[in-house]
mmCIF file of C-alpha atoms and ligand atoms in Angstrom:
data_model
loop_
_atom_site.group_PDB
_atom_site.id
_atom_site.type_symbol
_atom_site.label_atom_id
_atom_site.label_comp_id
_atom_site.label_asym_id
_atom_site.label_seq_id
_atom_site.Cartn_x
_atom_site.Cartn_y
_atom_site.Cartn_z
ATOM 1 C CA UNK K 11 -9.514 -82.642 -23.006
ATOM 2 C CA UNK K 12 -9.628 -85.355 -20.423
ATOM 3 C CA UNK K 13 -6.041 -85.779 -18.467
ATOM 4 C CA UNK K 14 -6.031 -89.513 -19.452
ATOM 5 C CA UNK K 15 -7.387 -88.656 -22.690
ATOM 6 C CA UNK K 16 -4.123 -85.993 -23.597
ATOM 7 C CA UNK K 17 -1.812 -89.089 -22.056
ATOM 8 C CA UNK K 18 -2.931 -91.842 -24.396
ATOM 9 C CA UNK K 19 -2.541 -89.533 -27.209
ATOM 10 C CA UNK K 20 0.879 -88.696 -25.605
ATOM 11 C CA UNK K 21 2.167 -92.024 -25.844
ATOM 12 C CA UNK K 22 0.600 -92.981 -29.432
ATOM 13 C CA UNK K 23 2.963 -89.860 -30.849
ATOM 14 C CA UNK K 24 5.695 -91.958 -30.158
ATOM 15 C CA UNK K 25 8.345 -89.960 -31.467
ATOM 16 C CA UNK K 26 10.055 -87.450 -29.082
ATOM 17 C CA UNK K 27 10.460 -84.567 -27.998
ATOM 18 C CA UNK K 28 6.825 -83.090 -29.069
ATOM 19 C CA UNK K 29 5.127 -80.304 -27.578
ATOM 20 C CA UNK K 30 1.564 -81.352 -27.423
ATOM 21 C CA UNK K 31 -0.839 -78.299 -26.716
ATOM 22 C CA UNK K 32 -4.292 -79.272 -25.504
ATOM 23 C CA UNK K 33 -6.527 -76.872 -27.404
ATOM 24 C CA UNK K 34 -10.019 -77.891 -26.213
ATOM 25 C CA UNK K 35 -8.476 -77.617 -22.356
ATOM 26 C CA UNK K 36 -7.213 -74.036 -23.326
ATOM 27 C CA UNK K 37 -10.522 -72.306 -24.956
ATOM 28 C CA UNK K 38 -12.167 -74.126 -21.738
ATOM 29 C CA UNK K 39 -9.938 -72.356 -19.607
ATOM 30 C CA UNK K 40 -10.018 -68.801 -21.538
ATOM 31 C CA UNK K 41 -13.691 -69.088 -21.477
ATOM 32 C CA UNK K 42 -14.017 -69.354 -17.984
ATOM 33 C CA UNK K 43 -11.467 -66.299 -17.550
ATOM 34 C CA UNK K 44 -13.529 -64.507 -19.807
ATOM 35 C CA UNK K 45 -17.272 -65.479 -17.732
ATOM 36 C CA UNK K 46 -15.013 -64.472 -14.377
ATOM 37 C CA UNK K 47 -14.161 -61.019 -15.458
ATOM 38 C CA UNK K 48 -17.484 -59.523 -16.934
ATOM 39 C CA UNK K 49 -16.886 -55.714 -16.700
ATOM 40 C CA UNK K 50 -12.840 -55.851 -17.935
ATOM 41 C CA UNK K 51 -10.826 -55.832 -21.286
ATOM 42 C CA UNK K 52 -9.056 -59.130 -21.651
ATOM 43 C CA UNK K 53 -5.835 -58.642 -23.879
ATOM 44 C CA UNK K 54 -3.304 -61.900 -24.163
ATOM 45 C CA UNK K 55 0.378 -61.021 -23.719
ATOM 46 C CA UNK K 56 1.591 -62.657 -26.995
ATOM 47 C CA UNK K 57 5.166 -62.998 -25.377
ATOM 48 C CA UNK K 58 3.955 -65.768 -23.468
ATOM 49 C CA UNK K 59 3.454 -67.914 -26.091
ATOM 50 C CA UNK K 60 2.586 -66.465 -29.832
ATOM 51 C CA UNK K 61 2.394 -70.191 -31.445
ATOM 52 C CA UNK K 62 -0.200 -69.126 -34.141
ATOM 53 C CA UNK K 63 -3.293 -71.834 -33.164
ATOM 54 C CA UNK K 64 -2.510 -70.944 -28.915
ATOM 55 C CA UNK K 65 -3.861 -67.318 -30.839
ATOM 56 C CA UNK K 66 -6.564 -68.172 -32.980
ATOM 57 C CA UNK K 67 -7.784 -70.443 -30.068
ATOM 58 C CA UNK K 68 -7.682 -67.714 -27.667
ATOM 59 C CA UNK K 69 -9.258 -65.318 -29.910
ATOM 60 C CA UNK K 70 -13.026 -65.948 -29.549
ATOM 61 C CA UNK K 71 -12.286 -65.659 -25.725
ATOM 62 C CA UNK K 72 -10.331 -61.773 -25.536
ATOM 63 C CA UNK K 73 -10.345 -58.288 -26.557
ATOM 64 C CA UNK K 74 -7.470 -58.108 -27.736
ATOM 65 C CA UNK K 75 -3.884 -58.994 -27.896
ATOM 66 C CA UNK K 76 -0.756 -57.228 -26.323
ATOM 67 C CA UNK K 77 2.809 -57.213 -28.207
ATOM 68 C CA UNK K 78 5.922 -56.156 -27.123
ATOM 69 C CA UNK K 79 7.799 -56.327 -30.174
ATOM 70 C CA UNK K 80 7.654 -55.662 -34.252
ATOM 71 C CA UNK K 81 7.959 -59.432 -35.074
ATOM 72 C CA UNK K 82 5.259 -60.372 -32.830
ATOM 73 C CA UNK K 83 2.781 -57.729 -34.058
ATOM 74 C CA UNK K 84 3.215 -58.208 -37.720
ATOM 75 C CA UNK K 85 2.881 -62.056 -36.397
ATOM 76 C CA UNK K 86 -0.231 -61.239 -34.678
ATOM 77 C CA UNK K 87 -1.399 -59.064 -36.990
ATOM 78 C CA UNK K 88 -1.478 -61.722 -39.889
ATOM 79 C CA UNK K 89 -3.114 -64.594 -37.691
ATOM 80 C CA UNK K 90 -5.582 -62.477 -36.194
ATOM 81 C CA UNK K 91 -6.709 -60.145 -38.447
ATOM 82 C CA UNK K 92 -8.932 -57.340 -36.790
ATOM 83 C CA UNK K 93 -8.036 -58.230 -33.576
ATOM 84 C CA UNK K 94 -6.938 -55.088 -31.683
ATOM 85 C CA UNK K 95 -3.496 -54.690 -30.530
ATOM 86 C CA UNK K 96 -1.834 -53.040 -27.654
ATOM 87 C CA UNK K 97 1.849 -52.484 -28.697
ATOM 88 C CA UNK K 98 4.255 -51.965 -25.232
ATOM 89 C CA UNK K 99 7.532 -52.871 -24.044
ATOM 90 C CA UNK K 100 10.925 -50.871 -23.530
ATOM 91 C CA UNK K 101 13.330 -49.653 -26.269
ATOM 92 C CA UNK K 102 10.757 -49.572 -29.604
ATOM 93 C CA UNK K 103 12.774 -49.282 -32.396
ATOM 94 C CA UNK K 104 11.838 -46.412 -35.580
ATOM 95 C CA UNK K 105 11.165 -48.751 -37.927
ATOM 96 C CA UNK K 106 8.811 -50.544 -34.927
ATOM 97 C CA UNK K 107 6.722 -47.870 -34.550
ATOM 98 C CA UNK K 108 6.502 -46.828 -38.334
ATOM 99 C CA UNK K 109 5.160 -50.598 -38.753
ATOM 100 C CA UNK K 110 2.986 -49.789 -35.665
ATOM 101 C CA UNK K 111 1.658 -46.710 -37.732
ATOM 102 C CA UNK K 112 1.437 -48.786 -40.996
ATOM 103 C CA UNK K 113 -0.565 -51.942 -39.402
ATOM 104 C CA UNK K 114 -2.918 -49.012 -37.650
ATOM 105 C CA UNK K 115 -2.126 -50.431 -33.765
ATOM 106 C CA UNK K 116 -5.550 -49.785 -31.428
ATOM 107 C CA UNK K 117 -2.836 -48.794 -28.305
ATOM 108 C CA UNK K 118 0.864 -47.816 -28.029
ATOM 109 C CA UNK K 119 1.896 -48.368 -24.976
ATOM 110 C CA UNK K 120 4.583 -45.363 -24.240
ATOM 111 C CA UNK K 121 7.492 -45.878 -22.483
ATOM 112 C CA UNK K 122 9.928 -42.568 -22.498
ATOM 113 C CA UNK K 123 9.450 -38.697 -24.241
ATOM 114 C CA UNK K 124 11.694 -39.735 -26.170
ATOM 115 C CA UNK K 125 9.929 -42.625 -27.806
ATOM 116 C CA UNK K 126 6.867 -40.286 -27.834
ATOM 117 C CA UNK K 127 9.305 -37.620 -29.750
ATOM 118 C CA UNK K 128 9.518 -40.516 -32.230
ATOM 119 C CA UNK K 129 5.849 -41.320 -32.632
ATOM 120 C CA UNK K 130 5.227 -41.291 -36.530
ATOM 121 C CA UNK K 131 1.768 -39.909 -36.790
ATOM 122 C CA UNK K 132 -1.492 -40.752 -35.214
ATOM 123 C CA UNK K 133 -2.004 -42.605 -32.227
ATOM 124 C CA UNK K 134 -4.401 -43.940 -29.104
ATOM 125 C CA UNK K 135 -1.506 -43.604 -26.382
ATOM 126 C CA UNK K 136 -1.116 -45.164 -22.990
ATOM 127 C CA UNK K 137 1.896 -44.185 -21.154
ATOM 128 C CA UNK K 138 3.107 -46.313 -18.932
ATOM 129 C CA UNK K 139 3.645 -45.621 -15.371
ATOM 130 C CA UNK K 140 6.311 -47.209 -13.058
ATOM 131 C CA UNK K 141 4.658 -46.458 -9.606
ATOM 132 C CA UNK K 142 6.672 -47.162 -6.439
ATOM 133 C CA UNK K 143 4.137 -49.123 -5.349
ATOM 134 C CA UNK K 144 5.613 -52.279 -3.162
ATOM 135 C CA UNK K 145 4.556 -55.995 -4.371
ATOM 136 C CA UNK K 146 5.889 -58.393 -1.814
ATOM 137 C CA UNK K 147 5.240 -61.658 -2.344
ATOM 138 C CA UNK K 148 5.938 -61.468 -6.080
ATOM 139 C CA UNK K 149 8.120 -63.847 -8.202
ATOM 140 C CA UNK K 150 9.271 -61.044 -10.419
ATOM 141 C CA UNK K 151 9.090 -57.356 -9.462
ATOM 142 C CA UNK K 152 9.341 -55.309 -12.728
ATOM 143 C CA UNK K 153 11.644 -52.869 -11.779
ATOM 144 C CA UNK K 154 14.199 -51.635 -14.670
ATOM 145 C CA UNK K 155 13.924 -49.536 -17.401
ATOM 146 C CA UNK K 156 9.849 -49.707 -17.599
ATOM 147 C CA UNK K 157 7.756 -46.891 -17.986
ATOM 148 C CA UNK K 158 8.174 -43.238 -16.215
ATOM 149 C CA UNK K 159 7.984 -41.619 -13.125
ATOM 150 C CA UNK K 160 5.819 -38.630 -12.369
ATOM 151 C CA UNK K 161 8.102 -35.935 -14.057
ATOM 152 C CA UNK K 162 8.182 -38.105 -17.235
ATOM 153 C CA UNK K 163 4.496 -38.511 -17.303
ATOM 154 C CA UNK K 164 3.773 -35.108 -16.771
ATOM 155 C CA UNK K 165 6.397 -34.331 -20.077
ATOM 156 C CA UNK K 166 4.523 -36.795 -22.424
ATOM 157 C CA UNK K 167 0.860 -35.371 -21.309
ATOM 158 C CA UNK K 168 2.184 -32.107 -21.673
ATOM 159 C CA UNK K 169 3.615 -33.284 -25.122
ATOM 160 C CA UNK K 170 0.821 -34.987 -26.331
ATOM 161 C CA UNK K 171 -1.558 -31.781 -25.788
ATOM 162 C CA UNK K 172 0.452 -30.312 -28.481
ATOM 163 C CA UNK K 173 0.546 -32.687 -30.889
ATOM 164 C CA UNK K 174 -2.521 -33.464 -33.088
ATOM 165 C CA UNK K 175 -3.454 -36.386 -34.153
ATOM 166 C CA UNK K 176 -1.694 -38.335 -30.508
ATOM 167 C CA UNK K 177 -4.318 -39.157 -27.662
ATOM 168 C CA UNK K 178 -3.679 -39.538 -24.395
ATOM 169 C CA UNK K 179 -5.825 -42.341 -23.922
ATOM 170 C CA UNK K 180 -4.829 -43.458 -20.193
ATOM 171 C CA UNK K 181 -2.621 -44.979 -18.079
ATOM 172 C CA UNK K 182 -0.624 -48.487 -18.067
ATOM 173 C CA UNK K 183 0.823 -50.652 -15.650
ATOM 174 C CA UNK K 184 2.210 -53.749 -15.190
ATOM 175 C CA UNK K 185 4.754 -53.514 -11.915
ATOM 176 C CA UNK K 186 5.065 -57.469 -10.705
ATOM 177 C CA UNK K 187 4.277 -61.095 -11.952
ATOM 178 C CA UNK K 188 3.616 -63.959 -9.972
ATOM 179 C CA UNK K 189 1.034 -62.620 -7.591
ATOM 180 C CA UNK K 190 -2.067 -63.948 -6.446
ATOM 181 C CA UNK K 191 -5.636 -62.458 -6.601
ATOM 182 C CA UNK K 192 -6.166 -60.607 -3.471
ATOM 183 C CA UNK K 193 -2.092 -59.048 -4.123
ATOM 184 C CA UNK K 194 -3.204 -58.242 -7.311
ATOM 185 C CA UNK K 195 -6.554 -56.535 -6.400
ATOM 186 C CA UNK K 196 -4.631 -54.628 -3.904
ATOM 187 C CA UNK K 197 -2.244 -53.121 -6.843
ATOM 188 C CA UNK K 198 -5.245 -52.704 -9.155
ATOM 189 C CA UNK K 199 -6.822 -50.053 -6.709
ATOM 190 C CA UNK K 200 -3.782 -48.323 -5.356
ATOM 191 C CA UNK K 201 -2.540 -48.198 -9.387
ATOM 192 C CA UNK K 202 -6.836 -47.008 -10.154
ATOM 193 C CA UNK K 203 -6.724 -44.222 -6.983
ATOM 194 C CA UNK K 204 -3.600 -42.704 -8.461
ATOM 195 C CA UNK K 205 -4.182 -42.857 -12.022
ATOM 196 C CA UNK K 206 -7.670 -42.086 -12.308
ATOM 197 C CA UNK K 207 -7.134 -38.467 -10.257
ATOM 198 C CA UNK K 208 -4.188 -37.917 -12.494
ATOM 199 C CA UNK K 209 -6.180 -38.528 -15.957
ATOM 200 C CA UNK K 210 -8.832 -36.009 -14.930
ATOM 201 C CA UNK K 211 -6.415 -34.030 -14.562
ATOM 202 C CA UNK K 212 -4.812 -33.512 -17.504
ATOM 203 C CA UNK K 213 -8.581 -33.513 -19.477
ATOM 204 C CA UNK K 214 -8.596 -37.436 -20.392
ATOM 205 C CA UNK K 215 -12.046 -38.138 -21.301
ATOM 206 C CA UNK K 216 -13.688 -41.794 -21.083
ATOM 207 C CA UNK K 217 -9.978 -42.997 -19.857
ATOM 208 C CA UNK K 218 -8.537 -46.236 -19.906
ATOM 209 C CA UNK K 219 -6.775 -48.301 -17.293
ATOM 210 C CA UNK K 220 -4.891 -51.299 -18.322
ATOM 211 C CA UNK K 221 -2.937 -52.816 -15.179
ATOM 212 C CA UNK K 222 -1.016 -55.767 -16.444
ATOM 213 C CA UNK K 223 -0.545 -58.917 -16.399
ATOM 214 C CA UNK K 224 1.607 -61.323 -14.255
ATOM 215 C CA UNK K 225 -1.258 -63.848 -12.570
ATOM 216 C CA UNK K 226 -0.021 -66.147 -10.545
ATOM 217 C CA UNK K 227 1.139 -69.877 -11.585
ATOM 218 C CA UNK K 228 2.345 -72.062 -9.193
ATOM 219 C CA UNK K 229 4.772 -74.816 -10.629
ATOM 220 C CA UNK K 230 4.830 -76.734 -7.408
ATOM 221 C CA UNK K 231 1.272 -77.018 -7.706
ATOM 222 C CA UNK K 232 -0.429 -78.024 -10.827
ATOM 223 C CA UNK K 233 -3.526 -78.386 -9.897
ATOM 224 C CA UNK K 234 -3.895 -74.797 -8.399
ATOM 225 C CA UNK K 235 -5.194 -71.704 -10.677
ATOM 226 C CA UNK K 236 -5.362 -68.283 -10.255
ATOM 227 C CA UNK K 237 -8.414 -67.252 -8.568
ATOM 228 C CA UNK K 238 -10.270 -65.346 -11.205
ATOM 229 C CA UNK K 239 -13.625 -65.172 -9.677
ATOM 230 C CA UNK K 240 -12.186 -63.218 -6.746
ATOM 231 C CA UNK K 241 -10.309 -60.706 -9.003
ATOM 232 C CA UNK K 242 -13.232 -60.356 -11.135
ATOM 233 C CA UNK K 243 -15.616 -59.307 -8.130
ATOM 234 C CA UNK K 244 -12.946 -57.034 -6.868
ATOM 235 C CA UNK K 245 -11.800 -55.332 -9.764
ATOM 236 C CA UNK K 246 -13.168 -52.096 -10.009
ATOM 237 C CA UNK K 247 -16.193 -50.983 -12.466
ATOM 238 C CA UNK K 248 -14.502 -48.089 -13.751
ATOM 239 C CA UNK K 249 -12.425 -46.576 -15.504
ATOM 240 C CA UNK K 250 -12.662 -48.697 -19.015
ATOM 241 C CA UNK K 251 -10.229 -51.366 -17.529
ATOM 242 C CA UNK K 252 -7.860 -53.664 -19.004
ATOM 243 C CA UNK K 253 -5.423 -56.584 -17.979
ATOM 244 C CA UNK K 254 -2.891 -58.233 -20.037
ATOM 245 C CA UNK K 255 -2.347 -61.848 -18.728
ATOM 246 C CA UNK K 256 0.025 -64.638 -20.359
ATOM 247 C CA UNK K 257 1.487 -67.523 -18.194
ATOM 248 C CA UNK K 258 -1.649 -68.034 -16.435
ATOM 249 C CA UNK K 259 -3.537 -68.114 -19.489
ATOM 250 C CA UNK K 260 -1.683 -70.701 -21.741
ATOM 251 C CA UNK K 261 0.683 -72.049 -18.964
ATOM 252 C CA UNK K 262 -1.391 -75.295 -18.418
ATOM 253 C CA UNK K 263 -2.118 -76.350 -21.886
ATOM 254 C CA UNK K 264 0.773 -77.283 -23.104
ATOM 255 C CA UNK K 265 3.231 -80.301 -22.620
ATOM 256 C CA UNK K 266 6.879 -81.203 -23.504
ATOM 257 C CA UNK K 267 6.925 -84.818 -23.861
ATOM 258 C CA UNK K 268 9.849 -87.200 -24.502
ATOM 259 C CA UNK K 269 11.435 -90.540 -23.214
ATOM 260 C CA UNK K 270 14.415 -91.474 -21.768
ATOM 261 C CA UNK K 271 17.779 -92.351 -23.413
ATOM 262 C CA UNK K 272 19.511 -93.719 -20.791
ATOM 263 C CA UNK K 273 19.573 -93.968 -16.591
ATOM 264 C CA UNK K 274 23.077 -93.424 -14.696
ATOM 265 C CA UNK K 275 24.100 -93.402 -11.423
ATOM 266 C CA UNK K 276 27.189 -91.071 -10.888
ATOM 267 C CA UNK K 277 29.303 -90.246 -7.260
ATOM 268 C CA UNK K 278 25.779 -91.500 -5.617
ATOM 269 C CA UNK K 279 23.663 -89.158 -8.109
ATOM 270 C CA UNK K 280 20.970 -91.076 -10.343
ATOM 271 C CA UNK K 281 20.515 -89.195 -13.426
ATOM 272 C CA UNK K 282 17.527 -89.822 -16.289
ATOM 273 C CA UNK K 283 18.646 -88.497 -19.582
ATOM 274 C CA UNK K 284 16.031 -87.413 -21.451
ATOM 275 C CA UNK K 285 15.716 -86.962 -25.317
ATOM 276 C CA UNK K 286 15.835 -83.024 -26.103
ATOM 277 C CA UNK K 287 16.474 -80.553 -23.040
ATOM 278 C CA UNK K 288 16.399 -77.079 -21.486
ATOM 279 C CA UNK K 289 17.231 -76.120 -24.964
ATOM 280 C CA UNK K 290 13.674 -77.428 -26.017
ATOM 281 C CA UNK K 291 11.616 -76.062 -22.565
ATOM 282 C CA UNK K 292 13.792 -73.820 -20.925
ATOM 283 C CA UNK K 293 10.836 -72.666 -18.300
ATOM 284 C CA UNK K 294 12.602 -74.602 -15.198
ATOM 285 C CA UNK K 295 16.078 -73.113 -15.862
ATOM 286 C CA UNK K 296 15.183 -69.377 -15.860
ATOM 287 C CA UNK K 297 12.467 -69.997 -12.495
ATOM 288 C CA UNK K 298 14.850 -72.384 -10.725
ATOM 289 C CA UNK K 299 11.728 -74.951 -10.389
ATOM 290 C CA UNK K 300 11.619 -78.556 -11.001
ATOM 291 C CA UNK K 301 9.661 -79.215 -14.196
ATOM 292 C CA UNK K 302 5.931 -80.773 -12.872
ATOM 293 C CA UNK K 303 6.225 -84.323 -14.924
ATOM 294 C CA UNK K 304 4.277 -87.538 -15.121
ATOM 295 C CA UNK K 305 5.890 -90.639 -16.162
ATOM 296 C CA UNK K 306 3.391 -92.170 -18.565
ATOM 297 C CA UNK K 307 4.905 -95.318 -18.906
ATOM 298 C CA UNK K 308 5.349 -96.881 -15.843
ATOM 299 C CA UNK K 309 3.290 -96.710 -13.533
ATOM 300 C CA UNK K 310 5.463 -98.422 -10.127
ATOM 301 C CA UNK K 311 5.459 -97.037 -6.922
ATOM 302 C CA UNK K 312 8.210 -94.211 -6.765
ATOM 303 C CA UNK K 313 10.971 -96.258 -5.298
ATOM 304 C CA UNK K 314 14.044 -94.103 -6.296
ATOM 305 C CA UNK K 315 14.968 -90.549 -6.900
ATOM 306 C CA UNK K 316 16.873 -89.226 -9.293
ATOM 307 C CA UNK K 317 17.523 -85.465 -11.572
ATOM 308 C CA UNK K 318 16.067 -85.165 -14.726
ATOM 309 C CA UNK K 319 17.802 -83.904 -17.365
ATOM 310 C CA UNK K 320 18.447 -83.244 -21.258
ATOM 311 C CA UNK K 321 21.099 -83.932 -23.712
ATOM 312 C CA UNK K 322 23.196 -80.918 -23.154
ATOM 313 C CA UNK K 323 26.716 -80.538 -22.322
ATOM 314 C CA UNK K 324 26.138 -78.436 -19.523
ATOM 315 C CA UNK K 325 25.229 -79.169 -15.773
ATOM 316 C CA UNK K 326 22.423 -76.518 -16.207
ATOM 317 C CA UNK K 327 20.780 -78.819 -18.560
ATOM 318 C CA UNK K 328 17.734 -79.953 -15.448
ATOM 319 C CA UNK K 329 14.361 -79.911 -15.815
ATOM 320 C CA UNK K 330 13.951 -81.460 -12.140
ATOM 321 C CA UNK K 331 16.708 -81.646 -9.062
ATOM 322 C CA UNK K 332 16.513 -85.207 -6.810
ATOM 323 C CA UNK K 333 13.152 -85.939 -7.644
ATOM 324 C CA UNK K 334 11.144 -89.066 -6.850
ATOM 325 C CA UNK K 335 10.604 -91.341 -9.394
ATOM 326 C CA UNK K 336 9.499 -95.596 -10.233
ATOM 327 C CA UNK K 337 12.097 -97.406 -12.105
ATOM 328 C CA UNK K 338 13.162 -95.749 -15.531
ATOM 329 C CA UNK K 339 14.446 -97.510 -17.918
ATOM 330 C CA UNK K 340 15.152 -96.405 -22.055
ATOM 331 C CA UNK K 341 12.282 -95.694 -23.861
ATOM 332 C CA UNK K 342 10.201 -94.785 -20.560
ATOM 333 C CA UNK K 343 7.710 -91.688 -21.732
ATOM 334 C CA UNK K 344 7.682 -88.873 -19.517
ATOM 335 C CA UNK K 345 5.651 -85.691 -19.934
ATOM 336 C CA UNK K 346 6.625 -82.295 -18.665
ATOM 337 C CA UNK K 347 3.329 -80.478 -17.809
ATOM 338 C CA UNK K 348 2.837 -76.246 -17.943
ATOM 339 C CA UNK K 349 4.378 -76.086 -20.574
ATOM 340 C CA UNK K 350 2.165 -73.756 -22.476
ATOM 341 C CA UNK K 351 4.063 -70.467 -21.582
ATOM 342 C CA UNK K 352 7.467 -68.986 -21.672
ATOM 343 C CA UNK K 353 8.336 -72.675 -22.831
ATOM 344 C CA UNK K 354 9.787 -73.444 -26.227
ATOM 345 C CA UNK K 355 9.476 -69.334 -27.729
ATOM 346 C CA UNK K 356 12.186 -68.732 -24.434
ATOM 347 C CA UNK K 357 14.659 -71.405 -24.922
ATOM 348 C CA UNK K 358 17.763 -71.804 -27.292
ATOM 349 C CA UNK K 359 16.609 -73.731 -29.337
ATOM 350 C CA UNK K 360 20.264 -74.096 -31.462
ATOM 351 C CA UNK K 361 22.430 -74.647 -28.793
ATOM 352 C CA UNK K 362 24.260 -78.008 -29.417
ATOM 353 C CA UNK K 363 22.047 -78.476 -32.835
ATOM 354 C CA UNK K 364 19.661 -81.400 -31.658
ATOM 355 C CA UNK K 365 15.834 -81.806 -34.056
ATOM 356 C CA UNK K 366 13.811 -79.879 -33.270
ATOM 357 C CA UNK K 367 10.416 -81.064 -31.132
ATOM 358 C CA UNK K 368 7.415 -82.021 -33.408
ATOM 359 C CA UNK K 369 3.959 -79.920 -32.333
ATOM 360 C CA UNK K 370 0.435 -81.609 -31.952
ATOM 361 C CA UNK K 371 -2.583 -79.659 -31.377
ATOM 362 C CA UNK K 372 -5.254 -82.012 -29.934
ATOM 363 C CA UNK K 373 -8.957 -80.401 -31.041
ATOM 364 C CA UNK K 374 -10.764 -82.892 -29.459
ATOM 365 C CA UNK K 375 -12.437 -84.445 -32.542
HETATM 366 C C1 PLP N 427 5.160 -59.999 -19.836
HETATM 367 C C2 PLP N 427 4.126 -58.976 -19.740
HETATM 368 C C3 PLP N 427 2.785 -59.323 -19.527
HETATM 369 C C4 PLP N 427 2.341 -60.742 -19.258
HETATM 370 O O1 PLP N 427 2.825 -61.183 -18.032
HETATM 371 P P1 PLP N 427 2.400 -62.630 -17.467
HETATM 372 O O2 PLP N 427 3.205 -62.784 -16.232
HETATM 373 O O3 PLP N 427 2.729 -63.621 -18.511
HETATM 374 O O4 PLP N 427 0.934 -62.576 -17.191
HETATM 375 C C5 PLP N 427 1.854 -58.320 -19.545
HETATM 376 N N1 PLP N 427 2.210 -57.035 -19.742
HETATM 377 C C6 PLP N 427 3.490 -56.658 -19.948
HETATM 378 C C7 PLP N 427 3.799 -55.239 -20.168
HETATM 379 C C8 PLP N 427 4.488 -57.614 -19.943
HETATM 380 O O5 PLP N 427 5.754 -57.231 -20.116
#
């Protein structure tokens, strides 16, 4: 949907906060992730945003889905029915992987022997390698209690060789977020040259490689994307390979829009207070970014600069630090933009007890 297009419609709501999530703008953009990566599974990493039409409009446009929890695969489950699932993340509960069992998951993601010891019954495995492979330049290196090292890898294989009905399937990665295409093609083939020796070796047949997500998005710069067409010609043809991405899928398609309350000037600080808060879109809090915004309301030259914030009791309450901005004044409209991922499903929502944000999905009809 057209940028002026989304802002119109943003200012017709007229009752604030509302997340507005551009739905055309998003299959647009999966589509053209999809064309850019012709030879390579496309799963979406629910946890970046598992709103229930972000999913169904995704779905035409990916092989599959990845969840890292049991609410968001019974979740994705009942939206997307037949969709395969990829279930990972640290610290799977019993009664997680039972449901796992029960809802007939395509991939389990393994993270310990021990969570392989607790394995119900049948299942297409991928255990999930922590590699001490460096990633500078990342914004978050995933080091912590994910996946194994060689000696636990070697356990589960061993493990799984003895236990019908488990396949090792292949290998999983995901080691960094925030990198950008050529960093992340690098990865991809040290991660492929070490995992694809390793599978042969312990009698993997037609084996699997899925190496993450974490795809670049630059909040200072709104206009810039991750440069798919790159990764896609780099990636390599084989094994059967398979990426996970979230922010930089549904990161752009979404908006937090509200209007201001009041405009202060305190010990030579000018402050906007915005209906909702951090509470609503806590994205700028946990990356220590400013917010990218548009005022949609006036449209002066930016002759002052002030901090942005929410209705919180708490200094932390910012969605942008010292900021320039035109006059403000109550009732002013101003739209937060990427707001698509790790946005309202990451942020607290009952702290202080405010309404709730309405949700619009524009379909472009
Ligand atoms: C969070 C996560 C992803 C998605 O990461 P993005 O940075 O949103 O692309 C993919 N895989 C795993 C295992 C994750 O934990």
């Amino acid at each position: 949907m057209s940028e002026s297009a989304l802002q119109e419609y943003a200012v017709r709501v007229g009752s604030y906060p509302a997340y507005i999530y551009d739905l055309p703008g998003l299959a647009e953009h999966a589509a053209a992730i999809r064309a850019a990566l012709p030879g390579t599974e496309i799963y979406y990493a629910a946890k970046a945003n598992p709103d229930a039409e972000i999913l169904r409009t995704l779905a035409p446009h990916v092989d599959g889905v990845e969840v890292s929890s049991g609410g968001e695969l019974d979740h994705v489950r009942t939206t997307l029915p037949g969709m395969p699932v990829a279930f990972g993340g640290p610290g799977k509960t019993t009664e997680e992987l039972s449901l796992a069992q029960r809802l007939k998951v395509e991939r389990i993601h393994v993270e310990s022997p021990r969570e392989l010891s607790r394995l119900p019954g049948p299942a297409g495995v991928l255990l999930r390698a922590n590699l001490p492979l460096a990633t500078p330049g990342a914004a978050l290196s995933m080091s912590g209690p994910f996946g194994m090292d060689e000696d636990d890898l070697r356990e589960c294989a061993r493990r799984i060789a003895g236990t019908p009905g488990v396949e090792l399937r292949g290998i999983h990665v995901h080691l960094a977020s925030g990198l950008d295409a050529p960093a992340m093609l690098d990865l991809a083939h040290k991660v492929r040259a070490w995992a694809v020796p390793w599978l042969e070796e312990h009698g993997v047949t037609g084996p699997e490689l899925n190496i993450g997500g974490g795809m670049a998005v630059d909040y200072t710069d709104p206009e810039a994307r991750f440069d798919w067409r790159t990764y896609g010609k780099g990636l390599p043809s084989s094994p059967r390979l398979r990426i996970e991405p979230g922010r930089a899928m549904t990161a752009y398609h979404g908006w937090y829009v509200t209007d201001v309350i009041d405009v202060k000037t305190t010990r030579g600080e000018t402050y906007v207070i915005l209906r909702g808060g951090t509470h609503h879109l806590r994205t700028p809090v946990t990356k220590g970014h400013d917010q990218p915004f548009k005022v949609l309301t006036a449209d002066g030259p930016e002759t002052t600069r002030a901090t942005l914030v929410g209705q919180l009791c708490t200094p932390k309450d910012v969605f942008a630090r010292d900021v320039p901005v035109p006059e403000l004044a109550t009732g002013d409209v101003i739209a937060f933009t990427m707001a698509g991922a790790y946005a309202w499903n990451i942020s607290h929502h009952d702290f202080l007890m405010h309404p709730k944000p309405a949700f619009h999905y524009l379909r472009g009809d």
